[in-house]
Coordinates of N, CA and C in Angstrom, one line a residue:
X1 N 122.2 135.2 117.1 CA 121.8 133.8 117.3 C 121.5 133.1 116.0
X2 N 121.9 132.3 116.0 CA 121.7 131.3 114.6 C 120.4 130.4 114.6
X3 N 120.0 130.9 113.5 CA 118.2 129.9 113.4 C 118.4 129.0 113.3
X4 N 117.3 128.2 113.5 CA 117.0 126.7 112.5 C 117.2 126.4 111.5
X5 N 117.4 125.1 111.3 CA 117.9 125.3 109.6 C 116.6 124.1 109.3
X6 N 115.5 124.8 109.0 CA 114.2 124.0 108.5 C 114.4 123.6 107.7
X7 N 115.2 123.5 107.0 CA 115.8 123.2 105.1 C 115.9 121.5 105.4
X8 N 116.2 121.3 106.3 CA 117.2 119.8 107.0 C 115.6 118.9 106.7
X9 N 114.9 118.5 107.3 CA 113.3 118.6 107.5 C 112.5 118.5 107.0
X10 N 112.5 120.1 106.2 CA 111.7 120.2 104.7 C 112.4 118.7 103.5
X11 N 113.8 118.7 103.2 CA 114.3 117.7 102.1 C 113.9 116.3 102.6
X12 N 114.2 116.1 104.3 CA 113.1 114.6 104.1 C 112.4 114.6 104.0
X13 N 111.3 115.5 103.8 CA 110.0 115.2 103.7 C 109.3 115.5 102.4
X14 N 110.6 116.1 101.8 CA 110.1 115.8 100.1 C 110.2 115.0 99.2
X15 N 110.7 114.1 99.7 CA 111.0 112.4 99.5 C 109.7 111.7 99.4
X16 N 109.2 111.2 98.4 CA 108.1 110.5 98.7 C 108.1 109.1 99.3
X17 N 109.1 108.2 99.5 CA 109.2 107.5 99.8 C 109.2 107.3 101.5
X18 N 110.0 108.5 101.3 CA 109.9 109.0 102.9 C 108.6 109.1 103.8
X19 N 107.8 109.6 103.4 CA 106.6 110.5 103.3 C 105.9 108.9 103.4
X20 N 106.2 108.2 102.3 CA 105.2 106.8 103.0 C 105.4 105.8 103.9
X21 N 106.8 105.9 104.3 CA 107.3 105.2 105.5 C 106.5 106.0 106.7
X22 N 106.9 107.1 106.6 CA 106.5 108.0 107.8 C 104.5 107.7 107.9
X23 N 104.0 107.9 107.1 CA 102.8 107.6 107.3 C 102.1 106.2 107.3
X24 N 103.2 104.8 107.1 CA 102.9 104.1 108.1 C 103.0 103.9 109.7
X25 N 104.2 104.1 109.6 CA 104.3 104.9 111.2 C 103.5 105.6 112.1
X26 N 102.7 106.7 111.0 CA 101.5 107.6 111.4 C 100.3 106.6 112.7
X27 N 100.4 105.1 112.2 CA 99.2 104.3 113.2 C 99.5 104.2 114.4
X28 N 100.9 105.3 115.0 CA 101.5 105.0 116.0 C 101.5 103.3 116.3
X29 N 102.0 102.5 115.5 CA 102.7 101.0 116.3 C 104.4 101.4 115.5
X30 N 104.9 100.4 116.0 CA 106.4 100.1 115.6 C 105.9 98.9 114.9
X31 N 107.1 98.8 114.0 CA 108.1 98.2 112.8 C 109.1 97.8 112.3
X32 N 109.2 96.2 112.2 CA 110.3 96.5 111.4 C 110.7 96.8 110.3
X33 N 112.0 96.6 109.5 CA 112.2 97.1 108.6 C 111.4 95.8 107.4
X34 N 111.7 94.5 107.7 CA 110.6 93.5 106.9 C 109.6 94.0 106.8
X35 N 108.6 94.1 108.2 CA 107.6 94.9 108.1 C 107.5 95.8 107.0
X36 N 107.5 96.8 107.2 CA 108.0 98.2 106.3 C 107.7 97.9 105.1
X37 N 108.5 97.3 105.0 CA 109.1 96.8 103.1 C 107.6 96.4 102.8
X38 N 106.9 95.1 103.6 CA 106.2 94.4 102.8 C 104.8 95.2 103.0
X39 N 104.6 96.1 103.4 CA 103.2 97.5 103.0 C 103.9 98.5 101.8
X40 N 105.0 98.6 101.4 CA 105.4 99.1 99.9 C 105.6 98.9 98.7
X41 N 105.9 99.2 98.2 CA 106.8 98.7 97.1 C 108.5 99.0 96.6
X42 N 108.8 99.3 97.9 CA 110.7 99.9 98.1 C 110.9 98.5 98.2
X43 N 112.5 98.4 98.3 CA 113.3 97.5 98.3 C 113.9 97.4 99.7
X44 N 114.0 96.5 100.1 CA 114.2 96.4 102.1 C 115.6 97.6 102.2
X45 N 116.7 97.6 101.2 CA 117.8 98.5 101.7 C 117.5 99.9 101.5
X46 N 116.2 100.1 100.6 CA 115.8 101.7 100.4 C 115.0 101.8 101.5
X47 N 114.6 101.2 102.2 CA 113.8 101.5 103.6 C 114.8 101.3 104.4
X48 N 115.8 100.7 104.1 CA 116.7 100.7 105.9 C 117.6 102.2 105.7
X49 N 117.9 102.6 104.7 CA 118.3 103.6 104.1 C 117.9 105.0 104.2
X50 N 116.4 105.0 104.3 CA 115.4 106.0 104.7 C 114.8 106.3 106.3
X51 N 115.0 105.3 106.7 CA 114.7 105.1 108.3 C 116.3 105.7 109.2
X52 N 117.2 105.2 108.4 CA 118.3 105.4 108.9 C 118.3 107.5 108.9
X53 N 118.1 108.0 107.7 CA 118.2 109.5 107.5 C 116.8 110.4 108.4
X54 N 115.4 109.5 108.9 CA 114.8 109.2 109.4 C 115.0 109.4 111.0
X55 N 115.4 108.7 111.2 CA 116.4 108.5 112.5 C 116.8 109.2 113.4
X56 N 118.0 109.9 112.2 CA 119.3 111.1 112.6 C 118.4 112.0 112.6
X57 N 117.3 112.2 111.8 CA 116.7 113.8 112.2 C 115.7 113.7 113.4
X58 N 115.6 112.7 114.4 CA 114.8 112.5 115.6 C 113.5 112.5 114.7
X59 N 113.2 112.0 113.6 CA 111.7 112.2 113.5 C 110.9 110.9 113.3
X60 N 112.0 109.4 113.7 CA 111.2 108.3 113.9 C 112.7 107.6 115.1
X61 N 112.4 107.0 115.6 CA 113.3 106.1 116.9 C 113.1 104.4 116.4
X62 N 114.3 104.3 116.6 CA 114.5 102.6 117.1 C 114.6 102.3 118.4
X63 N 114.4 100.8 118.3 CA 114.3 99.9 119.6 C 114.3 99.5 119.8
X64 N 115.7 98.4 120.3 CA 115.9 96.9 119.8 C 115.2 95.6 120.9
X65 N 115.1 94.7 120.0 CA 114.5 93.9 120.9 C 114.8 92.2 120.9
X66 N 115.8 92.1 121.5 CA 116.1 90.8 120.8 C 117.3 91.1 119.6
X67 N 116.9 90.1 119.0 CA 117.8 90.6 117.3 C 117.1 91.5 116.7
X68 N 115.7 91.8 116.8 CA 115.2 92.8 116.0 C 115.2 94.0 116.3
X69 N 114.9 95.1 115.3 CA 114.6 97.0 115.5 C 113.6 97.3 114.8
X70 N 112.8 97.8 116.1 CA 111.4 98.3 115.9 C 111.7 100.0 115.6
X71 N 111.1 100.6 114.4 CA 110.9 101.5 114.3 C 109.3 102.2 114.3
X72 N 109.5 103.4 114.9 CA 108.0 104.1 115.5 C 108.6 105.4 115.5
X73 N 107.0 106.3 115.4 CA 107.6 107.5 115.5 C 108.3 108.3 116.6
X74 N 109.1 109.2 116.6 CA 109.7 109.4 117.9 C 109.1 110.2 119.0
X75 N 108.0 111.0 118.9 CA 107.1 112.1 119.8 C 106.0 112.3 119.2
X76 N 105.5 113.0 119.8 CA 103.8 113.2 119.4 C 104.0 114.9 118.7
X77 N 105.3 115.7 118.2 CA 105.5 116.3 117.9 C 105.2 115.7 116.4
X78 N 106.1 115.0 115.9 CA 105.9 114.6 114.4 C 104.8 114.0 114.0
X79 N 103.8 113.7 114.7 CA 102.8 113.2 113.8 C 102.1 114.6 113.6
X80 N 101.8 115.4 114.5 CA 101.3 116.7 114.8 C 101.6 117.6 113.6
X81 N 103.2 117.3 113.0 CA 103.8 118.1 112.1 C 102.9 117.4 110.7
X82 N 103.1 116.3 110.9 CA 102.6 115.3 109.8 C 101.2 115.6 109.0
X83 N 100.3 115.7 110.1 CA 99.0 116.1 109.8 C 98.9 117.7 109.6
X84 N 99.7 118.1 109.7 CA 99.4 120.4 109.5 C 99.9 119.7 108.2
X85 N 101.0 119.5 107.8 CA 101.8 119.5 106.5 C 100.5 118.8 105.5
X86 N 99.2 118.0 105.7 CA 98.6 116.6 105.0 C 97.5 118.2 105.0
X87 N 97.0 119.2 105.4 CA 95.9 120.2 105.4 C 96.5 121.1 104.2
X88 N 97.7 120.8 104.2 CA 98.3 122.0 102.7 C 98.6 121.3 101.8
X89 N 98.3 120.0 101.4 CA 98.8 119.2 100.3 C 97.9 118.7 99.4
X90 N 97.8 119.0 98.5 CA 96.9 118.4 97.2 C 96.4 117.1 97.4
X91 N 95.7 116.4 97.4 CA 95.2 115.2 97.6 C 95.4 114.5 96.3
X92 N 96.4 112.9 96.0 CA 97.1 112.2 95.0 C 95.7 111.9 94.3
X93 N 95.9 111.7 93.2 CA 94.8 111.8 92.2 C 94.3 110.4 91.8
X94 N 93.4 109.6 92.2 CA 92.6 108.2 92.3 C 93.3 107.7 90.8
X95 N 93.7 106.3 90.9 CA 94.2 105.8 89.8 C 92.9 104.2 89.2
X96 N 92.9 103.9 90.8 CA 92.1 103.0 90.1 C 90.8 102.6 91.5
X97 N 90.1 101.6 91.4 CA 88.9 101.2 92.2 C 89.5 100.6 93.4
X98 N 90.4 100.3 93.5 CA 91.6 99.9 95.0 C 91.6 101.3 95.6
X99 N 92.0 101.8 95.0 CA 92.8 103.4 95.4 C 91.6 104.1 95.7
X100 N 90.5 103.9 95.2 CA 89.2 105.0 95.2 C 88.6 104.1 96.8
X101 N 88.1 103.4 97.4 CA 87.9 102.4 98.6 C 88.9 102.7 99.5
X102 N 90.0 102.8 99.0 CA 91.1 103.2 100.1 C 91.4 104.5 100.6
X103 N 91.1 105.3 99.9 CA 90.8 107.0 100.2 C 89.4 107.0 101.3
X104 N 88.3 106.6 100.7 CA 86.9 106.4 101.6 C 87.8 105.7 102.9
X105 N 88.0 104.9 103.3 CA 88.2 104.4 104.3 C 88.9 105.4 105.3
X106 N 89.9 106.0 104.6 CA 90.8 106.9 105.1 C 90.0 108.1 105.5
X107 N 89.0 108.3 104.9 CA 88.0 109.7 104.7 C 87.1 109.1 106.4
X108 N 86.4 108.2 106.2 CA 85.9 107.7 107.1 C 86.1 107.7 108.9
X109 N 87.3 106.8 108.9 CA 87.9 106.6 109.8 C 89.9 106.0 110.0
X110 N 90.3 106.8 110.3 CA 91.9 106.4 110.1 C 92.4 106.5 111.7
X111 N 93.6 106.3 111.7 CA 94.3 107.0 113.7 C 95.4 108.0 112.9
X112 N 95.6 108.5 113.5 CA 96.5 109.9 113.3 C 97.3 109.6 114.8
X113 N 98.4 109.0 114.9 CA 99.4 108.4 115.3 C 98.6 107.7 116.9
X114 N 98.4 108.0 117.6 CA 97.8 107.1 118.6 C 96.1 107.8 118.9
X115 N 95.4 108.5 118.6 CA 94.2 108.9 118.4 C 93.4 108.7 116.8
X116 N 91.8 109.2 117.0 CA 90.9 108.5 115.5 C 90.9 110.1 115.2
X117 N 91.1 110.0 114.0 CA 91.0 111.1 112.8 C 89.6 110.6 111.4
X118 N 89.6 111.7 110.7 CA 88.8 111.5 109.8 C 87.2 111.6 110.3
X119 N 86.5 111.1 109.5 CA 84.6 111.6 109.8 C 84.4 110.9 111.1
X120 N 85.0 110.0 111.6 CA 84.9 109.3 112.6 C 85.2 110.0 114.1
X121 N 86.5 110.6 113.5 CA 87.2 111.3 114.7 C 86.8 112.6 115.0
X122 N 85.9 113.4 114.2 CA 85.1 114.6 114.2 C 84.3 114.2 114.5
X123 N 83.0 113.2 114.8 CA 82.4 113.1 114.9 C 82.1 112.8 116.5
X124 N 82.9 112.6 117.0 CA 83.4 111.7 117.9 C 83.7 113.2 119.1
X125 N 85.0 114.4 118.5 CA 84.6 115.5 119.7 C 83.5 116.4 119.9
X126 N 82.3 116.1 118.2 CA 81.2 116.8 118.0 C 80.5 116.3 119.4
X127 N 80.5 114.8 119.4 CA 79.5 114.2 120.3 C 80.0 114.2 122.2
X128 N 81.4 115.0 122.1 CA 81.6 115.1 123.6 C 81.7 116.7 123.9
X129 N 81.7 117.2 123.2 CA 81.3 118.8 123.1 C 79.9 118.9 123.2
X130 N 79.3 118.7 122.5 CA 77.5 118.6 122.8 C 76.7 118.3 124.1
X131 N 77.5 117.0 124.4 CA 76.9 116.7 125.6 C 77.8 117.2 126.7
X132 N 78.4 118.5 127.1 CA 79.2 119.1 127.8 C 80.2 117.7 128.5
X133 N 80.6 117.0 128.0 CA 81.3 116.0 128.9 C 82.9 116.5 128.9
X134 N 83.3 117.3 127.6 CA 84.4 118.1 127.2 C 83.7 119.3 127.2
X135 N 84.9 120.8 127.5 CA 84.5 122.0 127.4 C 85.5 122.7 127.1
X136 N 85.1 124.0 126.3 CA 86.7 124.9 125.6 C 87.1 125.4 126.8
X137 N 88.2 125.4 126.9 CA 89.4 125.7 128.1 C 90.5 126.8 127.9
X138 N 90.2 127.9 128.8 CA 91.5 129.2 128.0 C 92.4 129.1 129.2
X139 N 92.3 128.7 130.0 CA 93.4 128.7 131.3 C 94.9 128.2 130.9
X140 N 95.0 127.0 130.4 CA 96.1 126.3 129.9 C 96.0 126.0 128.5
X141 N 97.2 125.5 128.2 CA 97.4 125.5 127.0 C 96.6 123.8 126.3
X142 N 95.8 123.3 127.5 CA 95.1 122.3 126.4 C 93.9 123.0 125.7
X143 N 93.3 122.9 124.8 CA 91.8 123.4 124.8 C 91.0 123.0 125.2
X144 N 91.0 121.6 126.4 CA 89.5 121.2 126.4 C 89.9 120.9 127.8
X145 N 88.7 120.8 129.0 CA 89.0 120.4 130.0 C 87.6 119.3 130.2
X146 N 87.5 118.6 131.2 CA 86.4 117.1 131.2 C 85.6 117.8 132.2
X147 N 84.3 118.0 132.2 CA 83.3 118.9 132.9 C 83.1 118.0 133.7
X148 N 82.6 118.3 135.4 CA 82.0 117.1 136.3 C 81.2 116.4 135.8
X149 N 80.3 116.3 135.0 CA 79.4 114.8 134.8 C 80.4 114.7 133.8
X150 N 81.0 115.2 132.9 CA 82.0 114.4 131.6 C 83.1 113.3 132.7
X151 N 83.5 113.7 133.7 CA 84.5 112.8 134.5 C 83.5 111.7 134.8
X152 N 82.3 111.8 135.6 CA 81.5 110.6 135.7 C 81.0 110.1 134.4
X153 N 80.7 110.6 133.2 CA 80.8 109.5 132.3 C 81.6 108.9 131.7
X154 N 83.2 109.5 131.6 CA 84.0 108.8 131.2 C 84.4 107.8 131.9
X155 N 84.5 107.8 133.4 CA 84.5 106.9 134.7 C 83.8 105.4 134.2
X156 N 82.2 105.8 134.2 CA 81.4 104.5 134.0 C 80.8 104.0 132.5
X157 N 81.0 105.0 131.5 CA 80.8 104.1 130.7 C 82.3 104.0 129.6
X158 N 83.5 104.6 129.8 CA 84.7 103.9 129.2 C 85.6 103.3 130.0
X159 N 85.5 103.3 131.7 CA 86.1 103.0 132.3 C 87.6 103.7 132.0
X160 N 87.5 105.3 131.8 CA 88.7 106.6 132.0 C 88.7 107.3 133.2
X161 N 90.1 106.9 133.7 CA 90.3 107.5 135.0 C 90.9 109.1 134.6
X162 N 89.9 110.2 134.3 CA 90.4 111.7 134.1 C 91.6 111.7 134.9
X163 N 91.7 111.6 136.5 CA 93.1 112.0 137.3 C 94.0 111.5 136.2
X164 N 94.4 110.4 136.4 CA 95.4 109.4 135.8 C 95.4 110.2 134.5
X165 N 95.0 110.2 133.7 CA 95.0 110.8 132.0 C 95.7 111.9 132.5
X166 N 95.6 112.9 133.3 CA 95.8 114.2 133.8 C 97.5 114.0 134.1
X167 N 97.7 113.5 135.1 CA 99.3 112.8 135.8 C 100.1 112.6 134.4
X168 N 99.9 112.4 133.8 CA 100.6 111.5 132.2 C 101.5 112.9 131.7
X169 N 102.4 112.5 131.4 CA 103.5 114.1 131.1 C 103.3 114.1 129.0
X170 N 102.1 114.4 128.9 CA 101.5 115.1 127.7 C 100.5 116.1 127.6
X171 N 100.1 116.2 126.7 CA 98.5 117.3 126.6 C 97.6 116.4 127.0
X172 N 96.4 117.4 127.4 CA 95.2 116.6 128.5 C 94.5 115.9 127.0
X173 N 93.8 117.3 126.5 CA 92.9 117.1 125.3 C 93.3 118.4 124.6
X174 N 93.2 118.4 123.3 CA 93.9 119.8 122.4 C 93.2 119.2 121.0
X175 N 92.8 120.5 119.9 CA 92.4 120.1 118.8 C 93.3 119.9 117.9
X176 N 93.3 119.3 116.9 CA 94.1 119.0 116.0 C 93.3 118.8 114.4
X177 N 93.4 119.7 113.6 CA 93.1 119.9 112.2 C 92.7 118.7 111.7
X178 N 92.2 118.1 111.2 CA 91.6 116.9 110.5 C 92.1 117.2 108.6
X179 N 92.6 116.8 108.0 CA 93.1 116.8 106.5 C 92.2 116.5 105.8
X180 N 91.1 115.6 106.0 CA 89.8 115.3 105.0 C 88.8 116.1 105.3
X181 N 88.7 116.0 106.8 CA 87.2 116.8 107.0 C 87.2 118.6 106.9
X182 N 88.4 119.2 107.5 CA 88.8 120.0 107.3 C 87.8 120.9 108.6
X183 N 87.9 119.7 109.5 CA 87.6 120.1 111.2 C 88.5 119.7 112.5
X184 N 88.3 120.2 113.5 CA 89.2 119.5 114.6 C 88.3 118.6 114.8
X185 N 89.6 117.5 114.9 CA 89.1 116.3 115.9 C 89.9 116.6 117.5
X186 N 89.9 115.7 118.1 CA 90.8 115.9 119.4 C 91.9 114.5 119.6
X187 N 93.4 115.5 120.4 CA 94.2 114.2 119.9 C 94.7 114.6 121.3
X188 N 95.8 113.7 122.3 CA 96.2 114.3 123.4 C 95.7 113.2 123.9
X189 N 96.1 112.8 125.5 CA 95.8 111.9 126.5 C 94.7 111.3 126.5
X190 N 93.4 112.3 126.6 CA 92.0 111.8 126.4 C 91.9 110.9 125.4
X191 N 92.2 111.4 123.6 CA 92.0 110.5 122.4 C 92.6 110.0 122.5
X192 N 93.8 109.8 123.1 CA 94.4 108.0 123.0 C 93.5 107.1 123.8
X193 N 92.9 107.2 124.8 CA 92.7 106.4 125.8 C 90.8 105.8 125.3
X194 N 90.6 106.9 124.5 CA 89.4 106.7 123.8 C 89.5 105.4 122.5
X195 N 90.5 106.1 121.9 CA 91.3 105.3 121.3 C 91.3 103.8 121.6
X196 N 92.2 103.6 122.6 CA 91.9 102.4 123.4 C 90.8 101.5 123.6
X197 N 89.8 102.3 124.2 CA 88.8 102.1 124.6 C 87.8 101.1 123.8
X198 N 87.9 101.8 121.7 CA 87.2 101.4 121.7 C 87.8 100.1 120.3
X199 N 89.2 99.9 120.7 CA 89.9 98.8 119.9 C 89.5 97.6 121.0
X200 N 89.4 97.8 122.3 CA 89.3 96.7 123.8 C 88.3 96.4 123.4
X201 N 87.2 97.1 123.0 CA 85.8 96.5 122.9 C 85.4 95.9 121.1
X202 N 86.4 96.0 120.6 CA 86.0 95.4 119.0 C 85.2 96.2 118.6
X203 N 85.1 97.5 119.1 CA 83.9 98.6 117.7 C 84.6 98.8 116.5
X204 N 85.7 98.9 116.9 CA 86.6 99.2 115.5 C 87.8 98.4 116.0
X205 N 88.3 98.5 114.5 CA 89.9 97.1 114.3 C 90.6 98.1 113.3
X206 N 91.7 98.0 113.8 CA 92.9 98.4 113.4 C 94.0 97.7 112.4
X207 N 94.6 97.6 111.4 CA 95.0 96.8 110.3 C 96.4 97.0 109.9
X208 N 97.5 96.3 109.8 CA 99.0 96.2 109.7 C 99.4 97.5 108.6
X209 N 100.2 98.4 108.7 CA 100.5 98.7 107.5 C 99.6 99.8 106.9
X210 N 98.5 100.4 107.5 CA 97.5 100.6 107.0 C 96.9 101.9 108.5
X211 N 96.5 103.1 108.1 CA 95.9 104.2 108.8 C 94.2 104.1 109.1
X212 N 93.8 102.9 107.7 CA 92.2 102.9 107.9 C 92.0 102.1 108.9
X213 N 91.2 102.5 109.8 CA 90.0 101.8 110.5 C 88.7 100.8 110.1
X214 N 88.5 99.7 110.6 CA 87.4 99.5 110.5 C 86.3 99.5 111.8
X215 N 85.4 99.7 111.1 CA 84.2 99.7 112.3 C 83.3 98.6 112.0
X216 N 83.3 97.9 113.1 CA 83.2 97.0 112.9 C 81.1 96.7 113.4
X217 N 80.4 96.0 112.7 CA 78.7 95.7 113.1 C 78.4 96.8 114.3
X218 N 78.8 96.0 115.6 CA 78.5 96.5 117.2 C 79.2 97.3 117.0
X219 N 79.9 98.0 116.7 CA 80.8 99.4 116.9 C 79.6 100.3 116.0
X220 N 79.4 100.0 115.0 CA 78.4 100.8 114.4 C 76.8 101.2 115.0
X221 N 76.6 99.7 115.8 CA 75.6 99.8 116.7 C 75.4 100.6 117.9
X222 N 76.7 100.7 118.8 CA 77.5 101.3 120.1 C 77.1 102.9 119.6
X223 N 78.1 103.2 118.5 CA 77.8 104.5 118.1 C 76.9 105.2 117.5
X224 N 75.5 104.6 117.1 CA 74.8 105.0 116.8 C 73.4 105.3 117.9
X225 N 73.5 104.1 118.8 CA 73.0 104.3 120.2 C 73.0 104.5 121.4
X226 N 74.5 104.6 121.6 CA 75.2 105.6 122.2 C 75.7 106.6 122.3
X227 N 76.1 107.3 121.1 CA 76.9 108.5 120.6 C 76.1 109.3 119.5
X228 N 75.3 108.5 119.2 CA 74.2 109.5 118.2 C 74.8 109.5 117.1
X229 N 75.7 108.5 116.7 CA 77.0 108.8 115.5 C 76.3 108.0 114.7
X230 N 75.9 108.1 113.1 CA 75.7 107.7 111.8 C 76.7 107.7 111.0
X231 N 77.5 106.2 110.3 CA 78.5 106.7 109.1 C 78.1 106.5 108.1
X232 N 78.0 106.8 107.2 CA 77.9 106.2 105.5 C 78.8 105.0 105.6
X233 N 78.4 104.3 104.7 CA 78.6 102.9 104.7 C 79.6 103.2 103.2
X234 N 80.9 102.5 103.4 CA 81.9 102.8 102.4 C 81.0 102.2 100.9

């Protein structure tokens, strides 16, 4: 039987340019190729160029819409890959006072394709683990399952319907390695919807082009008197 040929895979992703396309993508929204261009410094045909090689290896999708094509990543497989590969990589070495604010932000709070990553996003399964509202799960292949008062609090104070998250043809809740903190946060049905949750209510804002988060006054308020969460202030 004939393997995989990982080789295919590994060379896109030793492309750095590649590697930056893909990690705007990482915010889980779509893009276009203008788009694209104007968060880099490529040239619009080296990004249609890279998206196109992109593409063919299923590891981002188009989608047309109108005259336009939105590109996004194509499963929750590749970001998953994205982030293991970001835990074995050397961290790019600060050039200037832009770059050093932009790392912190990233450190802080980022999305790791449709769920929160970084100090934010560890912080965040610390405080649903603690309060048993999530529990470790060896039955299935998620690791976490929503304990009966975790269902009634996600019910009344995020307004999360557990059934419904459950019905959804993905993982419930599962940990996923964190690259700065060098902890699990949680990614899967639950952290998207959390996710959600707390862009609807303005605690945090989300930014074009960009993986940082901000948290915004009342979101720092929310989480600090609700969730028991403290951030350092970038």
């Amino acid at each position: 039987m004939n393997s995989p040929d990982v080789t295919t895979i590994l060379r896109l992703l030793s492309d750095k340019s590649r590697v930056t396309i893909l990690d705007i993508l990482m915010d889980g929204r779509a893009y276009t190729v203008n788009e694209i261009t104007s968060f880099t410094k490529l040239k619009q045909h080296t990004v249609s160029y890279h998206l196109k090689l992109l593409t063919e290896a299923k590891l981002t999708t188009v989608t047309q819409y109108g005259k336009f094509r939105y590109y996004s990543i194509s499963d929750t497989i590749t970001p998953e890959l994205f982030e293991m590969l970001s835990n074995y990589s050397p961290l790019e070495p600060t050039k200037s006072y832009n770059q050093h604010f932009a790392k912190k932000e990233l450190k802080q709070a980022r999305t790791c394709y449709d769920h929160l990553a970084g100090e934010l996003g560890v912080k965040i399964k610390d405080f649903l683990t603690s309060e048993n509202i999530i529990a470790e799960n060896k039955s299935t292949n998620d690791n976490y399952i929503v304990t009966t008062s975790g269902e009634g609090f996600l019910k009344e104070e995020l307004n999360i319907n557990v059934t419904d998250l459950k019905n959804k043809k993905r993982k419930f809740c599962i940990n996923c390695l964190d690259w700065s903190e060098r902890k699990n946060h949680i990614a899967g049905a639950l952290a998207k919807a959390i996710l959600d949750f707390l862009i609807e209510k303005q605690y945090i804002i989300r930014h074009s082009g960009s993986r940082a988060i901000t948290i915004t006054d009342k979101g720092k308020l929310f989480f600090k008197e609700n969730w028991h969460i403290i951030l350092a202030d970038n």
